[in-house]
mmCIF file of C-alpha atoms in Angstrom:
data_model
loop_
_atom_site.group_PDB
_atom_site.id
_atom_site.type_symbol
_atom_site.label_atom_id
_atom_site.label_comp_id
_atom_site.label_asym_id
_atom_site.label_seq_id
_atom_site.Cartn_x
_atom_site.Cartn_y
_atom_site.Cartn_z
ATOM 1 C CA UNK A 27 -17.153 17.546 -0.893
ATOM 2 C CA UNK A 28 -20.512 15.714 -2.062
ATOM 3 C CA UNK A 29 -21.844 12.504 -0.008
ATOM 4 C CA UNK A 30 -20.915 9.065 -0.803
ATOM 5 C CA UNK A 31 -23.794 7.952 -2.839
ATOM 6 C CA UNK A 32 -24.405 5.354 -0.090
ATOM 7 C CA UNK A 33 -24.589 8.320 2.560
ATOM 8 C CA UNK A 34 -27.491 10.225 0.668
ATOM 9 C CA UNK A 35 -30.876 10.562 2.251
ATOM 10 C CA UNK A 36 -32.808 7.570 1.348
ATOM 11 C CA UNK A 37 -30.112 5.004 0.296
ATOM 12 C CA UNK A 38 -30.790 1.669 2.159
ATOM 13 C CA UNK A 39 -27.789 -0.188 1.511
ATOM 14 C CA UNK A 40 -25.343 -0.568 4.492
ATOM 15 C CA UNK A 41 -21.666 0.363 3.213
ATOM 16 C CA UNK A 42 -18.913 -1.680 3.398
ATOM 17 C CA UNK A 43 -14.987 -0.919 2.919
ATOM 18 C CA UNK A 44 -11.772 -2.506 1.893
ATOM 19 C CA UNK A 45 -9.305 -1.977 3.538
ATOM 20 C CA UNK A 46 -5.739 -2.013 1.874
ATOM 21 C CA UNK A 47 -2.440 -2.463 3.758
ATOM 22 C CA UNK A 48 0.914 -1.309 3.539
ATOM 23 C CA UNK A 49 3.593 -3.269 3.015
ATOM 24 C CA UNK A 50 6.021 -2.181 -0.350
ATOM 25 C CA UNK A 51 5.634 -4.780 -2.445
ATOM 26 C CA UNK A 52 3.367 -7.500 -0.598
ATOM 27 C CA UNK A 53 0.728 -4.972 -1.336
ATOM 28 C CA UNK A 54 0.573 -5.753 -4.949
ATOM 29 C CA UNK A 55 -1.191 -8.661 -3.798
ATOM 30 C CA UNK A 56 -3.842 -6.133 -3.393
ATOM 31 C CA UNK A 57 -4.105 -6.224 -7.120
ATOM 32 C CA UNK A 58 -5.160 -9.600 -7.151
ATOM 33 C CA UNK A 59 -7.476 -9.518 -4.625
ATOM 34 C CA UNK A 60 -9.480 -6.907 -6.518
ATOM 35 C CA UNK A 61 -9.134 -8.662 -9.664
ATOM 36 C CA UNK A 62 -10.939 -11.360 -8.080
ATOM 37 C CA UNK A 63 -13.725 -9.599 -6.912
ATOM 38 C CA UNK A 64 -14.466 -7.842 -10.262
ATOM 39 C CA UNK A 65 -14.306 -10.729 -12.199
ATOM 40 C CA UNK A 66 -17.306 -12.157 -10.001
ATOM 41 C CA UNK A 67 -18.626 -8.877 -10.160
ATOM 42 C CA UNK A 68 -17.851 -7.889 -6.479
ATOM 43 C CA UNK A 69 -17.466 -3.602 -5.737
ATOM 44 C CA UNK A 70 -16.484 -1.670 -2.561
ATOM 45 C CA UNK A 71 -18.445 0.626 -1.465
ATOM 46 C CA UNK A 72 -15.261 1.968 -0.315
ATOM 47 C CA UNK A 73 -11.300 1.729 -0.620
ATOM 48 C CA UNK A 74 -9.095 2.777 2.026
ATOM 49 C CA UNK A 75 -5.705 2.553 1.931
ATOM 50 C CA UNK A 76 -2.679 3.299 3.194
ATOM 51 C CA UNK A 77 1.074 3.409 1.344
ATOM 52 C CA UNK A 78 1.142 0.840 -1.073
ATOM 53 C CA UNK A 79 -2.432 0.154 -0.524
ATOM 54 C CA UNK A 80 -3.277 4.010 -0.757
ATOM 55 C CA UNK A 81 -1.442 3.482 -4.551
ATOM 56 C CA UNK A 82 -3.359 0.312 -5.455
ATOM 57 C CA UNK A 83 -6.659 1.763 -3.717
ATOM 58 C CA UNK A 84 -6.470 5.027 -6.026
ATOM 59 C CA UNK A 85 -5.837 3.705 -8.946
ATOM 60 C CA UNK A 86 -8.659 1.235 -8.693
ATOM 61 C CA UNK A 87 -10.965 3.967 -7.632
ATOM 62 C CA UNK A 88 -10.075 6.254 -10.162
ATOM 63 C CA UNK A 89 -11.082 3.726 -12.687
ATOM 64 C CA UNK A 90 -13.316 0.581 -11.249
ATOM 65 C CA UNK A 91 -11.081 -1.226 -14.053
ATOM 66 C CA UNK A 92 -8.295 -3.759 -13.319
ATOM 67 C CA UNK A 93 -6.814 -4.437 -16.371
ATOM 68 C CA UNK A 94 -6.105 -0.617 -16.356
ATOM 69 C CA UNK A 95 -4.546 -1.051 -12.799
ATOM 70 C CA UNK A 96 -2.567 -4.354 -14.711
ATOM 71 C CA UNK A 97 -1.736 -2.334 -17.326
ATOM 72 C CA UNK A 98 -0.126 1.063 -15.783
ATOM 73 C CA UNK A 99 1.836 -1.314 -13.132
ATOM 74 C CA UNK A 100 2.971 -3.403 -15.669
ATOM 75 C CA UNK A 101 4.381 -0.666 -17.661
ATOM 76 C CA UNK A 102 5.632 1.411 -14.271
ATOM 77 C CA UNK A 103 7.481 -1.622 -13.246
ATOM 78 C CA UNK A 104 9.345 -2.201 -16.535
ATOM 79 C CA UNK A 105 10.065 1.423 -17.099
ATOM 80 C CA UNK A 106 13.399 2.769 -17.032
ATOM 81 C CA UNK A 107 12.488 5.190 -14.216
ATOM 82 C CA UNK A 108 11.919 2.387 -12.059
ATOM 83 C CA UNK A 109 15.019 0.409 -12.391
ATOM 84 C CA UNK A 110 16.808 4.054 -11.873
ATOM 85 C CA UNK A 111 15.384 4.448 -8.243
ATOM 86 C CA UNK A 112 17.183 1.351 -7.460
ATOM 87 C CA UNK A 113 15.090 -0.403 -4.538
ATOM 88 C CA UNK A 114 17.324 -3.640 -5.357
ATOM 89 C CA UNK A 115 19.685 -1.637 -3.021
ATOM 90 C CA UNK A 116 17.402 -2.667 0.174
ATOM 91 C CA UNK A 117 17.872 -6.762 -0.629
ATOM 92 C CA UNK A 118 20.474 -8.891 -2.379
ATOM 93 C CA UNK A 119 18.824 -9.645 -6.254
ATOM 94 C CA UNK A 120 20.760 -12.454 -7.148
ATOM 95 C CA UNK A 121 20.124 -15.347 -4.340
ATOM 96 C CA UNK A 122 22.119 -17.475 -6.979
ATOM 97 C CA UNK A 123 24.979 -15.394 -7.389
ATOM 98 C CA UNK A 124 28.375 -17.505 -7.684
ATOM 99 C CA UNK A 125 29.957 -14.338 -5.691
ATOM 100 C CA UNK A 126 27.746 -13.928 -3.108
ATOM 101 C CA UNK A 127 30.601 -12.505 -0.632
ATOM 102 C CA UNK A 128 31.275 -9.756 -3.349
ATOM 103 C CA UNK A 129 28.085 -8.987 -3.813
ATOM 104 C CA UNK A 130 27.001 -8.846 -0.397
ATOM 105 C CA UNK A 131 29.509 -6.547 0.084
ATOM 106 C CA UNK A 132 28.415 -4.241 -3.238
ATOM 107 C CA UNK A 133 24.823 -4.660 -1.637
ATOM 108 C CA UNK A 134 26.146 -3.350 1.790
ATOM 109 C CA UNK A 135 28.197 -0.235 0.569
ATOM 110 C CA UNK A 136 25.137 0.818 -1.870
ATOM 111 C CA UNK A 137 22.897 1.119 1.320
ATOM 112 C CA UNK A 138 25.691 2.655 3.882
ATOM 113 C CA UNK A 139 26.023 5.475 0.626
ATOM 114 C CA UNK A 140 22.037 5.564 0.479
ATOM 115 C CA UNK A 141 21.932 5.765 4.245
ATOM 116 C CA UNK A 142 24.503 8.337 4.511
ATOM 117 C CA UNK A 143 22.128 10.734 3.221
ATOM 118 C CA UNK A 144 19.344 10.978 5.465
ATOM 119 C CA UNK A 145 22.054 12.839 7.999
ATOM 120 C CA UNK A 146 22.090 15.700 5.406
ATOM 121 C CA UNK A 147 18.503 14.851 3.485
ATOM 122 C CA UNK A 148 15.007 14.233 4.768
ATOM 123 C CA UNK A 149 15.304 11.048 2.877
ATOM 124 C CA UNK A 150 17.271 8.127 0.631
ATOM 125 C CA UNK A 151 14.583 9.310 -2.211
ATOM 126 C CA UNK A 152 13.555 12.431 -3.139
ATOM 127 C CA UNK A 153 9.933 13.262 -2.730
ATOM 128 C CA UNK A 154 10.065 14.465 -6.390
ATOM 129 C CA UNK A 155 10.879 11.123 -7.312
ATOM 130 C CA UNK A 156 7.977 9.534 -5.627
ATOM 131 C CA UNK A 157 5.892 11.844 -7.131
ATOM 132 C CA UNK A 158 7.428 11.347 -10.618
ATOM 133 C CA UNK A 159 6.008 7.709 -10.339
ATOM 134 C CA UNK A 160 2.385 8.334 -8.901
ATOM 135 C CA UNK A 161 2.516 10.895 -12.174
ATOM 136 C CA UNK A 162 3.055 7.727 -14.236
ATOM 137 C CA UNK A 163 0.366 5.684 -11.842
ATOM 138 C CA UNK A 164 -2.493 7.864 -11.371
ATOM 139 C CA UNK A 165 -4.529 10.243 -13.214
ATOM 140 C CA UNK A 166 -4.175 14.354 -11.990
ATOM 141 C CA UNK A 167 -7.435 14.440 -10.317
ATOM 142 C CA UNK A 168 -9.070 15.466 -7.214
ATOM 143 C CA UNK A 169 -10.305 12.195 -4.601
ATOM 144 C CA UNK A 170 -13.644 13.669 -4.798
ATOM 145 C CA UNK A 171 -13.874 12.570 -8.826
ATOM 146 C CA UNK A 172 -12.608 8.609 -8.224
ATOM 147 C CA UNK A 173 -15.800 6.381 -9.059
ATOM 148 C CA UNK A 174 -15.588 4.771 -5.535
ATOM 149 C CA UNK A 175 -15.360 6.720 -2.655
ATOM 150 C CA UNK A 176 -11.536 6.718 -1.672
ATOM 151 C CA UNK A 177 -9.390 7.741 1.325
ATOM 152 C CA UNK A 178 -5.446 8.062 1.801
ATOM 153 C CA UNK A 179 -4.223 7.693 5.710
ATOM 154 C CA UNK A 180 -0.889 9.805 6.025
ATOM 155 C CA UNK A 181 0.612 10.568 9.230
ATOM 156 C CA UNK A 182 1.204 14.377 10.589
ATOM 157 C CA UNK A 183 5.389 14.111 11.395
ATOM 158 C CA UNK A 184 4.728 17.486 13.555
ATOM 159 C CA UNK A 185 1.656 16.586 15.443
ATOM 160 C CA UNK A 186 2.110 12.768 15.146
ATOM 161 C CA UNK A 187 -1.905 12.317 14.411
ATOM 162 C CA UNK A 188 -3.285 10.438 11.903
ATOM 163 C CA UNK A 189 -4.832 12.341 8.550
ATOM 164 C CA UNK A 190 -7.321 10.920 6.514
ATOM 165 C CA UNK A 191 -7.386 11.989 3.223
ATOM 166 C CA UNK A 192 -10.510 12.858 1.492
ATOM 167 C CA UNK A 193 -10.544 15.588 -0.728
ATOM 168 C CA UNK A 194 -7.562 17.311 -2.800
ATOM 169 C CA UNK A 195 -5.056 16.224 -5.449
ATOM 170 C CA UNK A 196 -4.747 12.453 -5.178
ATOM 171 C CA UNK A 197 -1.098 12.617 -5.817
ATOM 172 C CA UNK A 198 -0.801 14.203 -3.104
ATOM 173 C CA UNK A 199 -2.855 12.185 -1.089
ATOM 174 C CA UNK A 200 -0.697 9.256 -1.786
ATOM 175 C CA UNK A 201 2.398 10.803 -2.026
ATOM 176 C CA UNK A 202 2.004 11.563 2.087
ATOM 177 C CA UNK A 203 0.605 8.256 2.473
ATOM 178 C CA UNK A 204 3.614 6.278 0.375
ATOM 179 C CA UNK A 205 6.189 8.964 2.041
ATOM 180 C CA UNK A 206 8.535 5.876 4.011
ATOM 181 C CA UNK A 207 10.145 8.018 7.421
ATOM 182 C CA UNK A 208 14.082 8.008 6.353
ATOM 183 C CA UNK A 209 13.714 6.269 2.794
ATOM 184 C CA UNK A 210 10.635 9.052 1.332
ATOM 185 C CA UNK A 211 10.949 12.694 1.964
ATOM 186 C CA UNK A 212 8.212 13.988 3.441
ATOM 187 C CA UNK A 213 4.762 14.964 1.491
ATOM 188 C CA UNK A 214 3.914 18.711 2.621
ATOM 189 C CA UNK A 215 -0.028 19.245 1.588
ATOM 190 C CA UNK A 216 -1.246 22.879 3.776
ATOM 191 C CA UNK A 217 1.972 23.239 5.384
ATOM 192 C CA UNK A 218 1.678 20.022 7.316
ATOM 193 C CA UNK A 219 4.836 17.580 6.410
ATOM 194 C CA UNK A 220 3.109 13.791 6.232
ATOM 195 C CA UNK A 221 4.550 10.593 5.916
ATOM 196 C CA UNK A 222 3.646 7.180 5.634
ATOM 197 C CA UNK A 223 0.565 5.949 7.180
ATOM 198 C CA UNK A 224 1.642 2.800 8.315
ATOM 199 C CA UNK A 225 3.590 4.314 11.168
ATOM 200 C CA UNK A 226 0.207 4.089 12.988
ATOM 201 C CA UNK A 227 -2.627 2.304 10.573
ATOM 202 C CA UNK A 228 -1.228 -0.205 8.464
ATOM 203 C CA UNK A 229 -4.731 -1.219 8.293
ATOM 204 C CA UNK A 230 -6.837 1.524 8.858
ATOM 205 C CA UNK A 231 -9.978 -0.313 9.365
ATOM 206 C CA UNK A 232 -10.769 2.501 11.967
ATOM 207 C CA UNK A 233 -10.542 5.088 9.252
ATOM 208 C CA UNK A 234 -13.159 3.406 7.216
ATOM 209 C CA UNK A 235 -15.605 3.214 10.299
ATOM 210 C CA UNK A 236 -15.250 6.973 10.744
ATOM 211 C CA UNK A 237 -16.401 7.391 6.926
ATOM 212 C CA UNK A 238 -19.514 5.452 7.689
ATOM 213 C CA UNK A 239 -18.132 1.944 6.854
ATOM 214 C CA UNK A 240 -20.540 -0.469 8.421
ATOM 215 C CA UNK A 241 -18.526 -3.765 7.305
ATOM 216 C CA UNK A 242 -14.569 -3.363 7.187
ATOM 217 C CA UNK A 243 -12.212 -6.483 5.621
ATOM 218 C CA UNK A 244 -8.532 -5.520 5.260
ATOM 219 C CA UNK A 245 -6.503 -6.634 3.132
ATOM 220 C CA UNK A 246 -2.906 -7.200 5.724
ATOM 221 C CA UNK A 247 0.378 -7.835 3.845
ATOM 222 C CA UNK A 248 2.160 -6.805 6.535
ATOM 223 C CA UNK A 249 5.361 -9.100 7.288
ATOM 224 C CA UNK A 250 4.987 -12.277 9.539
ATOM 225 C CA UNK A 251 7.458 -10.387 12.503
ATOM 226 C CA UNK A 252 8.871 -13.895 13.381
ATOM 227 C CA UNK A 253 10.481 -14.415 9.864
ATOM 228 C CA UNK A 254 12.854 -11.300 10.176
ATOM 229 C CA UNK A 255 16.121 -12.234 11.066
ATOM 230 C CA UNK A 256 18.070 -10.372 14.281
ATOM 231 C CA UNK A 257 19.424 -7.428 13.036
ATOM 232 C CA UNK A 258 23.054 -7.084 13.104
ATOM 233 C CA UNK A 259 24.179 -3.127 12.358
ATOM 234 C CA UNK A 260 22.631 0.340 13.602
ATOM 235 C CA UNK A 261 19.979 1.385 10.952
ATOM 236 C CA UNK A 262 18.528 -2.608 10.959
ATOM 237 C CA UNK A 263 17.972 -2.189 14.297
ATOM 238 C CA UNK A 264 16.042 1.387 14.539
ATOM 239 C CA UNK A 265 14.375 0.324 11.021
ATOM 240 C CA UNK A 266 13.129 -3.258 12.839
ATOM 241 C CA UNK A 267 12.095 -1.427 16.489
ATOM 242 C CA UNK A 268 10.049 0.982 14.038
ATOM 243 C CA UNK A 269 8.353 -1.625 12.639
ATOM 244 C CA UNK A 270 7.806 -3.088 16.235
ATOM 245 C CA UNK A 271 6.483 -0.199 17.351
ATOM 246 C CA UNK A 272 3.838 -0.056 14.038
ATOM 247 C CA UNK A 273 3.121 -3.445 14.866
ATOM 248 C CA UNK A 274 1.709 -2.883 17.972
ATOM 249 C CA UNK A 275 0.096 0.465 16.782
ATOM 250 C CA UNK A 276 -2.096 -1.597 14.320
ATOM 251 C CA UNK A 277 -3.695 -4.620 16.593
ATOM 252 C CA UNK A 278 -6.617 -2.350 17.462
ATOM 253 C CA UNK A 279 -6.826 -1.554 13.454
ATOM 254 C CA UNK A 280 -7.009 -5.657 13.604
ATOM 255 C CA UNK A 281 -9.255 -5.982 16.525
ATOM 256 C CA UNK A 282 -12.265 -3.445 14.676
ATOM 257 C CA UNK A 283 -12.349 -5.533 11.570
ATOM 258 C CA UNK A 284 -15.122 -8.073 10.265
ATOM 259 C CA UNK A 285 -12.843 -9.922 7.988
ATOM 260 C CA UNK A 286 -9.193 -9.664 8.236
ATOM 261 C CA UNK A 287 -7.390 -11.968 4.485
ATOM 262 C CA UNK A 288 -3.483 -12.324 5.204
ATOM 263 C CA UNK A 289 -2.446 -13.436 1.475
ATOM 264 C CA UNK A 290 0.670 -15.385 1.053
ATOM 265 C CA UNK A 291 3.304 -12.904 0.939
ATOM 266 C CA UNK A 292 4.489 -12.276 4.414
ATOM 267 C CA UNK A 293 7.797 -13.721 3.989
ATOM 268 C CA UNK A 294 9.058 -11.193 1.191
ATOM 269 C CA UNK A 295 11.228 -8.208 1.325
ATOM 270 C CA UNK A 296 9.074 -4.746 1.097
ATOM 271 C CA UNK A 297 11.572 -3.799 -2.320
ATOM 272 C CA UNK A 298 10.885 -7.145 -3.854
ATOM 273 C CA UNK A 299 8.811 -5.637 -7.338
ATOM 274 C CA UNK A 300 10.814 -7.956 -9.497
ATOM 275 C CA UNK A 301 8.119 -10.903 -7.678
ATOM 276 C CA UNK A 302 4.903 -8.723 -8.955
ATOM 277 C CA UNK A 303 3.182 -11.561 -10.815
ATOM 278 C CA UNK A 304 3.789 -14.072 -7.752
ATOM 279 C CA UNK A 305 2.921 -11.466 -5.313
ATOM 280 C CA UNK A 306 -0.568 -10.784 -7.673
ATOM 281 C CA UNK A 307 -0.854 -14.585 -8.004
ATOM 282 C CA UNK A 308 -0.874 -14.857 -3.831
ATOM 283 C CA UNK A 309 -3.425 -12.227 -3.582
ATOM 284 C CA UNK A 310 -5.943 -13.775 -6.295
ATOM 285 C CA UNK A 311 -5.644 -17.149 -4.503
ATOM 286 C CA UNK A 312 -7.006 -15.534 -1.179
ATOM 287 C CA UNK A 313 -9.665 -13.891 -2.519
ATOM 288 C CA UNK A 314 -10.500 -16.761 -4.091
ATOM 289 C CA UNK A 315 -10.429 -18.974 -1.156
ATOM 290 C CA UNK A 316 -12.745 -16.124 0.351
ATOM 291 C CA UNK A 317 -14.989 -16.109 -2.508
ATOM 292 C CA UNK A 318 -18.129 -16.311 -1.014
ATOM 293 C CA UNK A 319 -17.807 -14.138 1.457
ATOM 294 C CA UNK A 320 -16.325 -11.205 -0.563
ATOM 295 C CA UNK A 321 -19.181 -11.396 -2.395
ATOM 296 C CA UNK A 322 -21.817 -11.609 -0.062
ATOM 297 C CA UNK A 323 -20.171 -8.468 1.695
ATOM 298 C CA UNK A 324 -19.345 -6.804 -1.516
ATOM 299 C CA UNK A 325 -22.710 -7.110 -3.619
ATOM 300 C CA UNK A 326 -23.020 -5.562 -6.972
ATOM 301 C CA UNK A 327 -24.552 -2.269 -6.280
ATOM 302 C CA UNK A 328 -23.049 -0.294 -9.446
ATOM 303 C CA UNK A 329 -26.638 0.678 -10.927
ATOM 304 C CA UNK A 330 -27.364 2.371 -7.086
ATOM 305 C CA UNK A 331 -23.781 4.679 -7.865
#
């Protein structure tokens, strides 16, 4: 795989690396982030990301153009497909509902069904299915081709290290990166079975400083831990000490960053895509109330690529 252009003998400039979280839908604040910084003509050096931010982050770097990000999300999100893989299942849709007993209870037997088949399944959602949708997202290409340097972080399910992704189908890349343990089937990519990176970096800032990053800021849309409400049955409980236990995993991700933006989402369900234009709003405002030092980090270096 050829050198970052900012790696090559001779190039001055020191690089510097966003950073996308994971965090289902809070990371299409991501979207707005980068919006931000193009429109003041801001450009990473490089994108890392993991799950949702691993989506985001390779679709950006396959193109260096938001409005095509906008536009394939937009029409992703109100395609048929989507509404058929049914993430409404994970939170009740209709806060207003005049039966909300009912359709609590709809709500409840929809996830004990989708549930019931990770006993018998490696997952609520096929890995086909996931795949179907990055088909739909990104462009069949290999990570070496995006116009910014990109990485996917997966995690190894066997070996339970972390795999930075750097060359190879980008599909694939963020397929194991986007895999959810329990929800995702696994992505296999050399006979390794990976899964979501966020089980260990759900902001791999340390990933970026082992590709040469010499300024990190993450982007964190992880959820605010102290908003979640005690869980009350079985699979709540192993689903909230997993994301305890990734918590925890992810304070030294924190701890090596220069800049660490928390946008305003951190109070909304992971399966909430029917908020994707308040989620993009939240994101836009950050960046914009970091302005100045986006763009002082990220300086317009495209003439140098």
């Amino acid at each position: 795989m050829p050198l970052p252009w900012f790696l090559r003998p001779g190039s001055r400039k020191r690089p510097a690396a966003l950073v996308l979280g994971g965090g289902g839908a809070r990371g299409l604040a991501h979207v707005g982030v980068l919006q931000v910084m193009e429109e003041h003509g801001c450009m990473p050096d490089m994108i890392v990301g993991t799950s949702i931010g691993a989506v985001i982050g390779a679709m950006y770097a396959q193109h260096a153009d938001i409005g095509t990000v906008r536009s394939r999300l937009n029409e992703f999100l109100s395609s048929s497909f989507f509404e058929s893989v049914g993430l409404d299942t994970f939170y009740r849709r209709h806060e207003t509902s005049l039966f909300p007993v009912i359709e609590d209870w709809i709500q409840g037997l929809r996830l004990r069904l989708s549930v019931t088949r990770t006993l018998t399944h490696e997952g609520m959602i096929p890995a086909a299915i996931l795949r179907e949708g990055l088909e739909m997202l990104l462009d069949d290409a290999d990570i070496s081709d995006c116009r910014i340097p990109f990485a996917s972080v997966a995690v190894d399910l066997r070996s339970g290290e972390t795999r930075t992704l750097r060359s190879g189908s980008i599909r694939d890349a963020v397929a194991a990166s986007s895999s959810i343990p329990g929800i995702i089937a696994p992505a296999v990519i050399d006979g390794h079975s990976l899964v979501d990176g966020a089980v260990t970096s759900a902001t791999p800032a340390l990933e970026a400083r082992e590709m040469g990053a010499r300024t990190v800021v993450i982007i964190d849309v992880s959820r605010d831990m102290n908003s979640v409400r005690t869980p009350k049955v079985g699979f709540e409980i192993m689903q909230r000490a997993g994301d305890i236990a990734a918590a925890r995993c992810n304070e030294r991700q924190l701890e090596v960053a220069d800049h660490v933006l928390r946008p305003e989402v951190r109070e909304y369900h992971w399966a909430r895509f029917d908020q994707a234009e308040t989620l993009i709003g939240a994101g836009a405002q950050t960046a914009q109330e970091h302005r100045r030092m986006l763009c002082s980090v990220f300086s317009n270096r495209r003439d140098e690529r």
